[in-house]
Each structure stands twice: as C-alpha cells, then as structure tokens.
C-alpha cells in the first residue's frame, strides 16, 4: 500500500464531502489532487465498487458520496485500496535449511498481520467526517 491510493481516495472523498451532494467531475478532482483524471476515474471505480460513491455518466455527470461522511471509516477506505502489506513483501525464498530462513516468512506474515490490524483499528476510530472537518 505504498502506492498512494489511500491518499488519492481520501482526497477524492473529502472533495465529495465538501461538495455537499453536488456532482464533481473527475477533471475537477484531478485538478485538486494534481494528477491525471484517468487516475481519478480508476479510483472512482474502486470507490463505487465499495459503496463509497455514486457516479453519473455523461455531459452533466460526476460523482457524489453514496452515504454520509460519518458512515465512512478511514479503516474501511484503507481496506478498499490496500494492496500488499504496508511494510512490504519478502521477495525471496530463504534457505529452508537455515534456522532463521525456514521460519522467517511465517513470522514476518504474523508481524505484518498484527501491525496492519492495529493500523486498521486506529483508522476505524476516525470517520471521513472527522477527517473532512480538518479543512476550512
């Protein structure tokens, strides 16, 4: 999850919350985030699939929140965009004859799972509304 999808998706959701039901275009959101609108549209597809946004296509189309900001936790958003472990992946197969090598991946996975659970628990204590209220 070191790829910025959480930050982009959270930015999109804050913009939609601030729009108070007005449809926002991907071009508008891309201008705020300073990224290509194609990347915004890609994240909007994911956000729509996870029930965070509604989208209307066409000339007067755009996106809006599918539910109120106080019903969206940052933990649920994180889980919708997370890819690999936050701490990275082990990319090799250690030596199975080594005392450490034969069990390192299992212990790393346990560590990653525990750490990610704590992160999600903390993020679940905050809603989109809590985060959005930090902005004027």
mmCIF file of N, CA and C in Angstrom:
data_model
loop_
_atom_site.group_PDB
_atom_site.id
_atom_site.type_symbol
_atom_site.label_atom_id
_atom_site.label_comp_id
_atom_site.label_asym_id
_atom_site.label_seq_id
_atom_site.Cartn_x
_atom_site.Cartn_y
_atom_site.Cartn_z
ATOM 1 N N UNK A 1 0.832 -1.190 0.000
ATOM 2 C CA UNK A 1 0.000 0.000 0.000
ATOM 3 C C UNK A 1 0.865 1.238 0.000
ATOM 4 N N UNK A 2 2.065 1.124 -0.473
ATOM 5 C CA UNK A 2 2.971 2.260 -0.508
ATOM 6 C C UNK A 2 2.780 3.064 -1.787
ATOM 7 N N UNK A 3 1.666 2.870 -2.484
ATOM 8 C CA UNK A 3 1.489 3.461 -3.798
ATOM 9 C C UNK A 3 0.641 4.726 -3.830
ATOM 10 N N UNK A 4 0.157 5.197 -2.733
ATOM 11 C CA UNK A 4 -0.592 6.454 -2.697
ATOM 12 C C UNK A 4 -2.086 6.341 -2.943
ATOM 13 N N UNK A 5 -2.607 5.150 -3.148
ATOM 14 C CA UNK A 5 -4.042 5.016 -3.432
ATOM 15 C C UNK A 5 -4.902 5.485 -2.269
ATOM 16 N N UNK A 6 -4.466 5.222 -1.048
ATOM 17 C CA UNK A 6 -5.239 5.674 0.112
ATOM 18 C C UNK A 6 -5.335 7.196 0.113
ATOM 19 N N UNK A 7 -4.207 7.867 -0.083
ATOM 20 C CA UNK A 7 -4.195 9.339 -0.074
ATOM 21 C C UNK A 7 -5.066 9.903 -1.195
ATOM 22 N N UNK A 8 -4.974 9.334 -2.380
ATOM 23 C CA UNK A 8 -5.786 9.808 -3.509
ATOM 24 C C UNK A 8 -7.266 9.585 -3.220
ATOM 25 N N UNK A 9 -7.616 8.399 -2.752
ATOM 26 C CA UNK A 9 -9.020 8.096 -2.475
ATOM 27 C C UNK A 9 -9.574 8.957 -1.350
ATOM 28 N N UNK A 10 -8.776 9.188 -0.320
ATOM 29 C CA UNK A 10 -9.226 10.049 0.775
ATOM 30 C C UNK A 10 -9.415 11.482 0.283
ATOM 31 N N UNK A 11 -8.524 11.958 -0.560
ATOM 32 C CA UNK A 11 -8.639 13.296 -1.143
ATOM 33 C C UNK A 11 -9.962 13.399 -1.921
ATOM 34 N N UNK A 12 -10.239 12.383 -2.740
ATOM 35 C CA UNK A 12 -11.481 12.358 -3.512
ATOM 36 C C UNK A 12 -12.691 12.424 -2.579
ATOM 37 N N UNK A 13 -12.693 11.599 -1.547
ATOM 38 C CA UNK A 13 -13.843 11.565 -0.640
ATOM 39 C C UNK A 13 -14.022 12.875 0.116
ATOM 40 N N UNK A 14 -12.932 13.516 0.507
ATOM 41 C CA UNK A 14 -13.046 14.821 1.185
ATOM 42 C C UNK A 14 -13.639 15.850 0.225
ATOM 43 N N UNK A 15 -13.176 15.848 -1.019
ATOM 44 C CA UNK A 15 -13.739 16.774 -2.009
ATOM 45 C C UNK A 15 -15.243 16.541 -2.168
ATOM 46 N N UNK A 16 -15.641 15.276 -2.244
ATOM 47 C CA UNK A 16 -17.061 14.960 -2.405
ATOM 48 C C UNK A 16 -17.864 15.357 -1.173
ATOM 49 N N UNK A 17 -17.279 15.166 0.004
ATOM 50 C CA UNK A 17 -17.965 15.589 1.221
ATOM 51 C C UNK A 17 -18.154 17.100 1.236
ATOM 52 N N UNK A 18 -17.114 17.820 0.872
ATOM 53 C CA UNK A 18 -17.199 19.287 0.865
ATOM 54 C C UNK A 18 -18.180 19.802 -0.184
ATOM 55 N N UNK A 19 -18.433 18.996 -1.234
ATOM 56 C CA UNK A 19 -19.347 19.403 -2.300
ATOM 57 C C UNK A 19 -20.815 19.322 -1.865
ATOM 58 N N UNK A 20 -21.089 18.686 -0.734
ATOM 59 C CA UNK A 20 -22.441 18.621 -0.154
ATOM 60 C C UNK A 20 -23.494 18.142 -1.152
ATOM 61 N N UNK A 21 -23.202 17.045 -1.846
ATOM 62 C CA UNK A 21 -24.169 16.450 -2.759
ATOM 63 C C UNK A 21 -24.061 16.905 -4.202
ATOM 64 N N UNK A 22 -23.318 17.959 -4.469
ATOM 65 C CA UNK A 22 -23.109 18.412 -5.842
ATOM 66 C C UNK A 22 -22.224 17.397 -6.565
ATOM 67 N N UNK A 23 -22.535 17.117 -7.814
ATOM 68 C CA UNK A 23 -21.724 16.194 -8.600
ATOM 69 C C UNK A 23 -20.404 16.867 -8.975
ATOM 70 N N UNK A 24 -19.297 16.177 -8.726
ATOM 71 C CA UNK A 24 -17.986 16.688 -9.097
ATOM 72 C C UNK A 24 -17.413 15.840 -10.225
ATOM 73 N N UNK A 25 -16.804 16.497 -11.183
ATOM 74 C CA UNK A 25 -16.206 15.782 -12.309
ATOM 75 C C UNK A 25 -14.828 15.253 -11.933
ATOM 76 N N UNK A 26 -14.401 14.217 -12.626
ATOM 77 C CA UNK A 26 -13.056 13.679 -12.393
ATOM 78 C C UNK A 26 -11.999 14.713 -12.771
ATOM 79 N N UNK A 27 -12.281 15.553 -13.757
ATOM 80 C CA UNK A 27 -11.339 16.611 -14.127
ATOM 81 C C UNK A 27 -11.152 17.599 -12.973
ATOM 82 N N UNK A 28 -12.246 17.975 -12.339
ATOM 83 C CA UNK A 28 -12.165 18.896 -11.201
ATOM 84 C C UNK A 28 -11.335 18.274 -10.077
ATOM 85 N N UNK A 29 -11.646 17.018 -9.747
ATOM 86 C CA UNK A 29 -10.921 16.348 -8.657
ATOM 87 C C UNK A 29 -9.446 16.176 -9.011
ATOM 88 N N UNK A 30 -9.169 15.846 -10.262
ATOM 89 C CA UNK A 30 -7.774 15.688 -10.693
ATOM 90 C C UNK A 30 -7.011 16.999 -10.544
ATOM 91 N N UNK A 31 -7.678 18.114 -10.812
ATOM 92 C CA UNK A 31 -7.041 19.423 -10.645
ATOM 93 C C UNK A 31 -6.668 19.692 -9.200
ATOM 94 N N UNK A 32 -7.513 19.283 -8.281
ATOM 95 C CA UNK A 32 -7.226 19.467 -6.862
ATOM 96 C C UNK A 32 -6.085 18.564 -6.404
ATOM 97 N N UNK A 33 -6.106 17.311 -6.876
ATOM 98 C CA UNK A 33 -5.088 16.348 -6.462
ATOM 99 C C UNK A 33 -3.783 16.555 -7.235
ATOM 100 N N UNK A 34 -3.895 17.207 -8.408
ATOM 101 C CA UNK A 34 -2.762 17.446 -9.301
ATOM 102 C C UNK A 34 -2.252 16.133 -9.908
ATOM 103 N N UNK A 35 -3.223 15.325 -10.392
ATOM 104 C CA UNK A 35 -2.902 14.084 -11.096
ATOM 105 C C UNK A 35 -3.759 13.993 -12.343
ATOM 106 N N UNK A 36 -3.478 13.020 -13.184
ATOM 107 C CA UNK A 36 -4.227 12.787 -14.401
ATOM 108 C C UNK A 36 -5.658 12.332 -14.066
ATOM 109 N N UNK A 37 -6.654 12.871 -14.754
ATOM 110 C CA UNK A 37 -8.045 12.469 -14.499
ATOM 111 C C UNK A 37 -8.283 10.961 -14.657
ATOM 112 N N UNK A 38 -7.499 10.300 -15.483
ATOM 113 C CA UNK A 38 -7.636 8.850 -15.653
ATOM 114 C C UNK A 38 -7.393 8.137 -14.321
ATOM 115 N N UNK A 39 -6.421 8.611 -13.543
ATOM 116 C CA UNK A 39 -6.148 8.010 -12.232
ATOM 117 C C UNK A 39 -7.308 8.244 -11.270
ATOM 118 N N UNK A 40 -7.925 9.406 -11.358
ATOM 119 C CA UNK A 40 -9.100 9.693 -10.519
ATOM 120 C C UNK A 40 -10.239 8.757 -10.899
ATOM 121 N N UNK A 41 -10.459 8.599 -12.198
ATOM 122 C CA UNK A 41 -11.541 7.716 -12.645
ATOM 123 C C UNK A 41 -11.290 6.276 -12.203
ATOM 124 N N UNK A 42 -10.043 5.848 -12.227
ATOM 125 C CA UNK A 42 -9.702 4.496 -11.771
ATOM 126 C C UNK A 42 -10.062 4.326 -10.295
ATOM 127 N N UNK A 43 -9.731 5.318 -9.488
ATOM 128 C CA UNK A 43 -10.055 5.234 -8.060
ATOM 129 C C UNK A 43 -11.558 5.345 -7.827
ATOM 130 N N UNK A 44 -12.238 6.137 -8.645
ATOM 131 C CA UNK A 44 -13.690 6.255 -8.514
ATOM 132 C C UNK A 44 -14.380 4.916 -8.775
ATOM 133 N N UNK A 45 -13.864 4.144 -9.718
ATOM 134 C CA UNK A 45 -14.425 2.811 -9.973
ATOM 135 C C UNK A 45 -14.319 1.967 -8.706
ATOM 136 N N UNK A 46 -13.145 1.966 -8.089
ATOM 137 C CA UNK A 46 -12.948 1.201 -6.859
ATOM 138 C C UNK A 46 -13.852 1.722 -5.736
ATOM 139 N N UNK A 47 -13.920 3.029 -5.585
ATOM 140 C CA UNK A 47 -14.754 3.623 -4.536
ATOM 141 C C UNK A 47 -16.238 3.310 -4.765
ATOM 142 N N UNK A 48 -16.654 3.286 -6.018
ATOM 143 C CA UNK A 48 -18.038 2.935 -6.340
ATOM 144 C C UNK A 48 -18.296 1.461 -6.027
ATOM 145 N N UNK A 49 -17.343 0.581 -6.380
ATOM 146 C CA UNK A 49 -17.500 -0.852 -6.107
ATOM 147 C C UNK A 49 -17.592 -1.145 -4.610
ATOM 148 N N UNK A 50 -16.981 -0.291 -3.788
ATOM 149 C CA UNK A 50 -17.011 -0.490 -2.341
ATOM 150 C C UNK A 50 -18.115 0.323 -1.653
ATOM 151 N N UNK A 51 -18.980 0.953 -2.446
ATOM 152 C CA UNK A 51 -20.146 1.629 -1.898
ATOM 153 C C UNK A 51 -19.887 3.000 -1.295
ATOM 154 N N UNK A 52 -18.760 3.616 -1.620
ATOM 155 C CA UNK A 52 -18.455 4.941 -1.075
ATOM 156 C C UNK A 52 -18.994 6.078 -1.936
ATOM 157 N N UNK A 53 -19.065 5.865 -3.261
ATOM 158 C CA UNK A 53 -19.507 6.940 -4.156
ATOM 159 C C UNK A 53 -20.558 6.432 -5.138
ATOM 160 N N UNK A 54 -21.320 7.381 -5.655
ATOM 161 C CA UNK A 54 -22.250 7.162 -6.760
ATOM 162 C C UNK A 54 -21.760 8.020 -7.911
ATOM 163 N N UNK A 55 -21.878 7.515 -9.118
ATOM 164 C CA UNK A 55 -21.422 8.274 -10.282
ATOM 165 C C UNK A 55 -22.512 8.317 -11.336
ATOM 166 N N UNK A 56 -22.540 9.434 -12.039
ATOM 167 C CA UNK A 56 -23.463 9.628 -13.147
ATOM 168 C C UNK A 56 -22.610 9.961 -14.362
ATOM 169 N N UNK A 57 -22.808 9.209 -15.434
ATOM 170 C CA UNK A 57 -22.015 9.447 -16.638
ATOM 171 C C UNK A 57 -22.677 10.491 -17.519
ATOM 172 N N UNK A 58 -21.898 11.018 -18.444
ATOM 173 C CA UNK A 58 -22.433 11.961 -19.420
ATOM 174 C C UNK A 58 -21.961 13.379 -19.192
ATOM 175 N N UNK A 59 -22.491 14.263 -20.045
ATOM 176 C CA UNK A 59 -22.070 15.670 -20.056
ATOM 177 C C UNK A 59 -22.251 16.340 -18.695
ATOM 178 N N UNK A 60 -23.336 16.115 -18.041
ATOM 179 C CA UNK A 60 -23.593 16.715 -16.734
ATOM 180 C C UNK A 60 -23.328 15.727 -15.603
ATOM 181 N N UNK A 61 -22.486 14.750 -15.869
ATOM 182 C CA UNK A 61 -22.207 13.711 -14.899
ATOM 183 C C UNK A 61 -21.188 14.128 -13.856
ATOM 184 N N UNK A 62 -20.874 13.188 -13.023
ATOM 185 C CA UNK A 62 -19.907 13.408 -11.961
ATOM 186 C C UNK A 62 -20.137 12.395 -10.862
ATOM 187 N N UNK A 63 -19.529 12.646 -9.741
ATOM 188 C CA UNK A 63 -19.631 11.723 -8.603
ATOM 189 C C UNK A 63 -20.029 12.466 -7.349
ATOM 190 N N UNK A 64 -20.629 11.707 -6.432
ATOM 191 C CA UNK A 64 -21.025 12.218 -5.128
ATOM 192 C C UNK A 64 -20.882 11.076 -4.119
ATOM 193 N N UNK A 65 -20.928 11.395 -2.847
ATOM 194 C CA UNK A 65 -20.855 10.354 -1.826
ATOM 195 C C UNK A 65 -22.110 9.484 -1.869
ATOM 196 N N UNK A 66 -21.936 8.189 -1.667
ATOM 197 C CA UNK A 66 -23.063 7.258 -1.652
ATOM 198 C C UNK A 66 -23.711 7.185 -0.277
ATOM 199 N N UNK A 67 -22.968 7.594 0.737
ATOM 200 C CA UNK A 67 -23.501 7.624 2.105
ATOM 201 C C UNK A 67 -22.854 8.796 2.833
ATOM 202 N N UNK A 68 -23.408 9.154 3.954
ATOM 203 C CA UNK A 68 -22.895 10.318 4.668
ATOM 204 C C UNK A 68 -21.470 10.062 5.163
ATOM 205 N N UNK A 69 -20.724 11.132 5.288
ATOM 206 C CA UNK A 69 -19.316 11.047 5.668
ATOM 207 C C UNK A 69 -19.117 10.435 7.048
ATOM 208 N N UNK A 70 -20.098 10.564 7.918
ATOM 209 C CA UNK A 70 -19.936 9.983 9.256
ATOM 210 C C UNK A 70 -20.187 8.474 9.262
ATOM 211 N N UNK A 71 -20.576 7.911 8.115
ATOM 212 C CA UNK A 71 -20.778 6.461 7.998
ATOM 213 C C UNK A 71 -19.602 5.778 7.292
ATOM 214 N N UNK A 72 -18.603 6.544 6.899
ATOM 215 C CA UNK A 72 -17.422 6.002 6.210
ATOM 216 C C UNK A 72 -16.236 6.083 7.162
ATOM 217 N N UNK A 73 -15.691 4.945 7.535
ATOM 218 C CA UNK A 73 -14.495 4.963 8.386
ATOM 219 C C UNK A 73 -13.252 4.950 7.511
ATOM 220 N N UNK A 74 -12.196 5.547 8.034
ATOM 221 C CA UNK A 74 -10.936 5.544 7.293
ATOM 222 C C UNK A 74 -10.375 4.129 7.196
ATOM 223 N N UNK A 75 -10.706 3.279 8.164
ATOM 224 C CA UNK A 75 -10.274 1.885 8.101
ATOM 225 C C UNK A 75 -10.912 1.147 6.938
ATOM 226 N N UNK A 76 -12.203 1.390 6.713
ATOM 227 C CA UNK A 76 -12.872 0.726 5.589
ATOM 228 C C UNK A 76 -12.313 1.239 4.262
ATOM 229 N N UNK A 77 -11.968 2.518 4.204
ATOM 230 C CA UNK A 77 -11.349 3.057 2.999
ATOM 231 C C UNK A 77 -9.990 2.406 2.769
ATOM 232 N N UNK A 78 -9.187 2.319 3.822
ATOM 233 C CA UNK A 78 -7.867 1.692 3.710
ATOM 234 C C UNK A 78 -8.001 0.266 3.181
ATOM 235 N N UNK A 79 -8.934 -0.492 3.739
ATOM 236 C CA UNK A 79 -9.100 -1.873 3.312
ATOM 237 C C UNK A 79 -9.548 -1.976 1.859
ATOM 238 N N UNK A 80 -10.233 -0.961 1.353
ATOM 239 C CA UNK A 80 -10.703 -1.000 -0.029
ATOM 240 C C UNK A 80 -9.594 -0.737 -1.040
ATOM 241 N N UNK A 81 -8.507 -0.128 -0.614
ATOM 242 C CA UNK A 81 -7.435 0.217 -1.558
ATOM 243 C C UNK A 81 -6.120 -0.496 -1.286
ATOM 244 N N UNK A 82 -6.006 -1.142 -0.127
ATOM 245 C CA UNK A 82 -4.719 -1.733 0.220
ATOM 246 C C UNK A 82 -4.346 -2.831 -0.752
ATOM 247 N N UNK A 83 -3.102 -2.899 -1.041
ATOM 248 C CA UNK A 83 -2.589 -3.955 -1.898
ATOM 249 C C UNK A 83 -1.761 -4.892 -1.058
ATOM 250 N N UNK A 84 -0.494 -4.735 -1.166
ATOM 251 C CA UNK A 84 0.440 -5.556 -0.401
ATOM 252 C C UNK A 84 0.526 -5.050 1.029
ATOM 253 N N UNK A 85 1.257 -5.773 1.824
ATOM 254 C CA UNK A 85 1.468 -5.356 3.203
ATOM 255 C C UNK A 85 2.083 -3.963 3.261
ATOM 256 N N UNK A 86 1.687 -3.197 4.252
ATOM 257 C CA UNK A 86 2.205 -1.858 4.468
ATOM 258 C C UNK A 86 3.724 -1.853 4.587
ATOM 259 N N UNK A 87 4.272 -2.868 5.224
ATOM 260 C CA UNK A 87 5.716 -2.935 5.445
ATOM 261 C C UNK A 87 6.468 -3.576 4.287
ATOM 262 N N UNK A 88 5.778 -3.923 3.235
ATOM 263 C CA UNK A 88 6.439 -4.501 2.073
ATOM 264 C C UNK A 88 6.320 -6.010 2.030
ATOM 265 N N UNK A 89 6.887 -6.575 0.995
ATOM 266 C CA UNK A 89 6.863 -8.025 0.805
ATOM 267 C C UNK A 89 8.276 -8.577 0.831
ATOM 268 N N UNK A 90 8.383 -9.811 1.244
ATOM 269 C CA UNK A 90 9.652 -10.512 1.143
ATOM 270 C C UNK A 90 9.676 -11.134 -0.248
ATOM 271 N N UNK A 91 10.755 -10.913 -0.985
ATOM 272 C CA UNK A 91 10.760 -11.276 -2.400
ATOM 273 C C UNK A 91 11.580 -12.518 -2.695
ATOM 274 N N UNK A 92 12.125 -13.141 -1.674
ATOM 275 C CA UNK A 92 12.941 -14.309 -1.955
ATOM 276 C C UNK A 92 12.485 -15.487 -1.110
ATOM 277 N N UNK A 93 12.960 -16.642 -1.482
ATOM 278 C CA UNK A 93 12.695 -17.846 -0.704
ATOM 279 C C UNK A 93 13.951 -18.151 0.097
ATOM 280 N N UNK A 94 13.921 -17.883 1.396
ATOM 281 C CA UNK A 94 15.105 -18.125 2.219
ATOM 282 C C UNK A 94 15.462 -19.609 2.266
ATOM 283 N N UNK A 95 16.662 -19.864 2.701
ATOM 284 C CA UNK A 95 17.197 -21.214 2.786
ATOM 285 C C UNK A 95 16.415 -22.028 3.822
ATOM 286 N N UNK A 96 15.736 -23.099 3.395
ATOM 287 C CA UNK A 96 14.943 -23.894 4.331
ATOM 288 C C UNK A 96 15.799 -24.686 5.320
ATOM 289 N N UNK A 97 17.084 -24.776 5.082
ATOM 290 C CA UNK A 97 17.965 -25.495 6.000
ATOM 291 C C UNK A 97 18.492 -24.587 7.111
ATOM 292 N N UNK A 98 18.243 -23.284 6.964
ATOM 293 C CA UNK A 98 18.692 -22.313 7.966
ATOM 294 C C UNK A 98 17.639 -22.192 9.059
ATOM 295 N N UNK A 99 18.064 -22.106 10.303
ATOM 296 C CA UNK A 99 17.148 -21.982 11.450
ATOM 297 C C UNK A 99 16.236 -20.765 11.311
ATOM 298 N N UNK A 100 16.793 -19.658 10.851
ATOM 299 C CA UNK A 100 16.013 -18.432 10.667
ATOM 300 C C UNK A 100 15.261 -18.487 9.340
ATOM 301 N N UNK A 101 15.956 -18.889 8.299
ATOM 302 C CA UNK A 101 15.382 -18.895 6.954
ATOM 303 C C UNK A 101 14.117 -19.713 6.822
ATOM 304 N N UNK A 102 14.054 -20.846 7.491
ATOM 305 C CA UNK A 102 12.886 -21.719 7.309
ATOM 306 C C UNK A 102 11.616 -21.146 7.929
ATOM 307 N N UNK A 103 11.732 -20.229 8.898
ATOM 308 C CA UNK A 103 10.537 -19.681 9.561
ATOM 309 C C UNK A 103 10.362 -18.173 9.401
ATOM 310 N N UNK A 104 11.279 -17.508 8.722
ATOM 311 C CA UNK A 104 11.222 -16.041 8.658
ATOM 312 C C UNK A 104 9.939 -15.555 7.993
ATOM 313 N N UNK A 105 9.531 -16.186 6.898
ATOM 314 C CA UNK A 105 8.327 -15.711 6.193
ATOM 315 C C UNK A 105 7.077 -15.848 7.053
ATOM 316 N N UNK A 106 6.950 -16.930 7.783
ATOM 317 C CA UNK A 106 5.793 -17.117 8.657
ATOM 318 C C UNK A 106 5.766 -16.038 9.741
ATOM 319 N N UNK A 107 6.937 -15.769 10.343
ATOM 320 C CA UNK A 107 6.982 -14.759 11.405
ATOM 321 C C UNK A 107 6.788 -13.349 10.851
ATOM 322 N N UNK A 108 7.307 -13.094 9.665
ATOM 323 C CA UNK A 108 7.069 -11.788 9.032
ATOM 324 C C UNK A 108 5.588 -11.602 8.745
ATOM 325 N N UNK A 109 4.942 -12.623 8.211
ATOM 326 C CA UNK A 109 3.498 -12.523 7.925
ATOM 327 C C UNK A 109 2.697 -12.265 9.191
ATOM 328 N N UNK A 110 3.055 -12.936 10.286
ATOM 329 C CA UNK A 110 2.380 -12.687 11.561
ATOM 330 C C UNK A 110 2.577 -11.241 12.005
ATOM 331 N N UNK A 111 3.809 -10.756 11.911
ATOM 332 C CA UNK A 111 4.116 -9.369 12.279
ATOM 333 C C UNK A 111 3.320 -8.401 11.416
ATOM 334 N N UNK A 112 3.306 -8.642 10.113
ATOM 335 C CA UNK A 112 2.576 -7.761 9.205
ATOM 336 C C UNK A 112 1.083 -7.777 9.504
ATOM 337 N N UNK A 113 0.524 -8.952 9.736
ATOM 338 C CA UNK A 113 -0.903 -9.053 10.042
ATOM 339 C C UNK A 113 -1.255 -8.304 11.328
ATOM 340 N N UNK A 114 -0.442 -8.474 12.371
ATOM 341 C CA UNK A 114 -0.681 -7.785 13.648
ATOM 342 C C UNK A 114 -0.576 -6.272 13.485
ATOM 343 N N UNK A 115 0.438 -5.825 12.758
ATOM 344 C CA UNK A 115 0.652 -4.389 12.557
ATOM 345 C C UNK A 115 -0.487 -3.784 11.751
ATOM 346 N N UNK A 116 -0.884 -4.472 10.693
ATOM 347 C CA UNK A 116 -1.960 -3.954 9.858
ATOM 348 C C UNK A 116 -3.283 -3.928 10.621
ATOM 349 N N UNK A 117 -3.528 -4.914 11.459
ATOM 350 C CA UNK A 117 -4.751 -4.929 12.281
ATOM 351 C C UNK A 117 -4.778 -3.708 13.197
ATOM 352 N N UNK A 118 -3.656 -3.381 13.810
ATOM 353 C CA UNK A 118 -3.595 -2.198 14.680
ATOM 354 C C UNK A 118 -3.844 -0.921 13.884
ATOM 355 N N UNK A 119 -3.255 -0.849 12.706
ATOM 356 C CA UNK A 119 -3.462 0.320 11.851
ATOM 357 C C UNK A 119 -4.941 0.472 11.509
ATOM 358 N N UNK A 120 -5.569 -0.617 11.077
ATOM 359 C CA UNK A 120 -6.981 -0.567 10.708
ATOM 360 C C UNK A 120 -7.842 -0.212 11.918
ATOM 361 N N UNK A 121 -7.516 -0.769 13.075
ATOM 362 C CA UNK A 121 -8.260 -0.424 14.298
ATOM 363 C C UNK A 121 -8.176 1.071 14.577
ATOM 364 N N UNK A 122 -6.995 1.650 14.419
ATOM 365 C CA UNK A 122 -6.835 3.094 14.642
ATOM 366 C C UNK A 122 -7.588 3.900 13.592
ATOM 367 N N UNK A 123 -7.477 3.493 12.325
ATOM 368 C CA UNK A 123 -8.177 4.210 11.261
ATOM 369 C C UNK A 123 -9.692 4.108 11.429
ATOM 370 N N UNK A 124 -10.177 3.003 11.973
ATOM 371 C CA UNK A 124 -11.620 2.844 12.189
ATOM 372 C C UNK A 124 -12.160 3.758 13.280
ATOM 373 N N UNK A 125 -11.289 4.371 14.054
ATOM 374 C CA UNK A 125 -11.722 5.321 15.087
ATOM 375 C C UNK A 125 -12.052 6.685 14.489
ATOM 376 N N UNK A 126 -11.721 6.864 13.196
ATOM 377 C CA UNK A 126 -11.960 8.139 12.529
ATOM 378 C C UNK A 126 -12.875 7.938 11.336
ATOM 379 N N UNK A 127 -13.817 8.841 11.191
ATOM 380 C CA UNK A 127 -14.689 8.806 10.016
ATOM 381 C C UNK A 127 -14.196 9.816 8.984
ATOM 382 N N UNK A 128 -14.756 9.694 7.802
ATOM 383 C CA UNK A 128 -14.480 10.696 6.777
ATOM 384 C C UNK A 128 -14.897 12.068 7.281
ATOM 385 N N UNK A 129 -16.007 12.152 7.995
ATOM 386 C CA UNK A 129 -16.470 13.438 8.521
ATOM 387 C C UNK A 129 -15.426 14.028 9.485
ATOM 388 N N UNK A 130 -14.860 13.203 10.363
ATOM 389 C CA UNK A 130 -13.820 13.683 11.272
ATOM 390 C C UNK A 130 -12.651 14.265 10.495
ATOM 391 N N UNK A 131 -12.214 13.553 9.480
ATOM 392 C CA UNK A 131 -11.061 13.997 8.697
ATOM 393 C C UNK A 131 -11.417 15.226 7.865
ATOM 394 N N UNK A 132 -12.573 15.212 7.260
ATOM 395 C CA UNK A 132 -13.009 16.321 6.408
ATOM 396 C C UNK A 132 -13.150 17.623 7.205
ATOM 397 N N UNK A 133 -13.528 17.508 8.479
ATOM 398 C CA UNK A 133 -13.699 18.700 9.315
ATOM 399 C C UNK A 133 -12.383 19.403 9.609
ATOM 400 N N UNK A 134 -11.259 18.795 9.272
ATOM 401 C CA UNK A 134 -9.964 19.458 9.470
ATOM 402 C C UNK A 134 -9.737 20.574 8.444
ATOM 403 N N UNK A 135 -10.553 20.591 7.398
ATOM 404 C CA UNK A 135 -10.389 21.569 6.324
ATOM 405 C C UNK A 135 -11.439 22.661 6.461
ATOM 406 N N UNK A 136 -11.061 23.871 6.092
ATOM 407 C CA UNK A 136 -11.971 25.022 6.224
ATOM 408 C C UNK A 136 -13.156 24.915 5.320
#
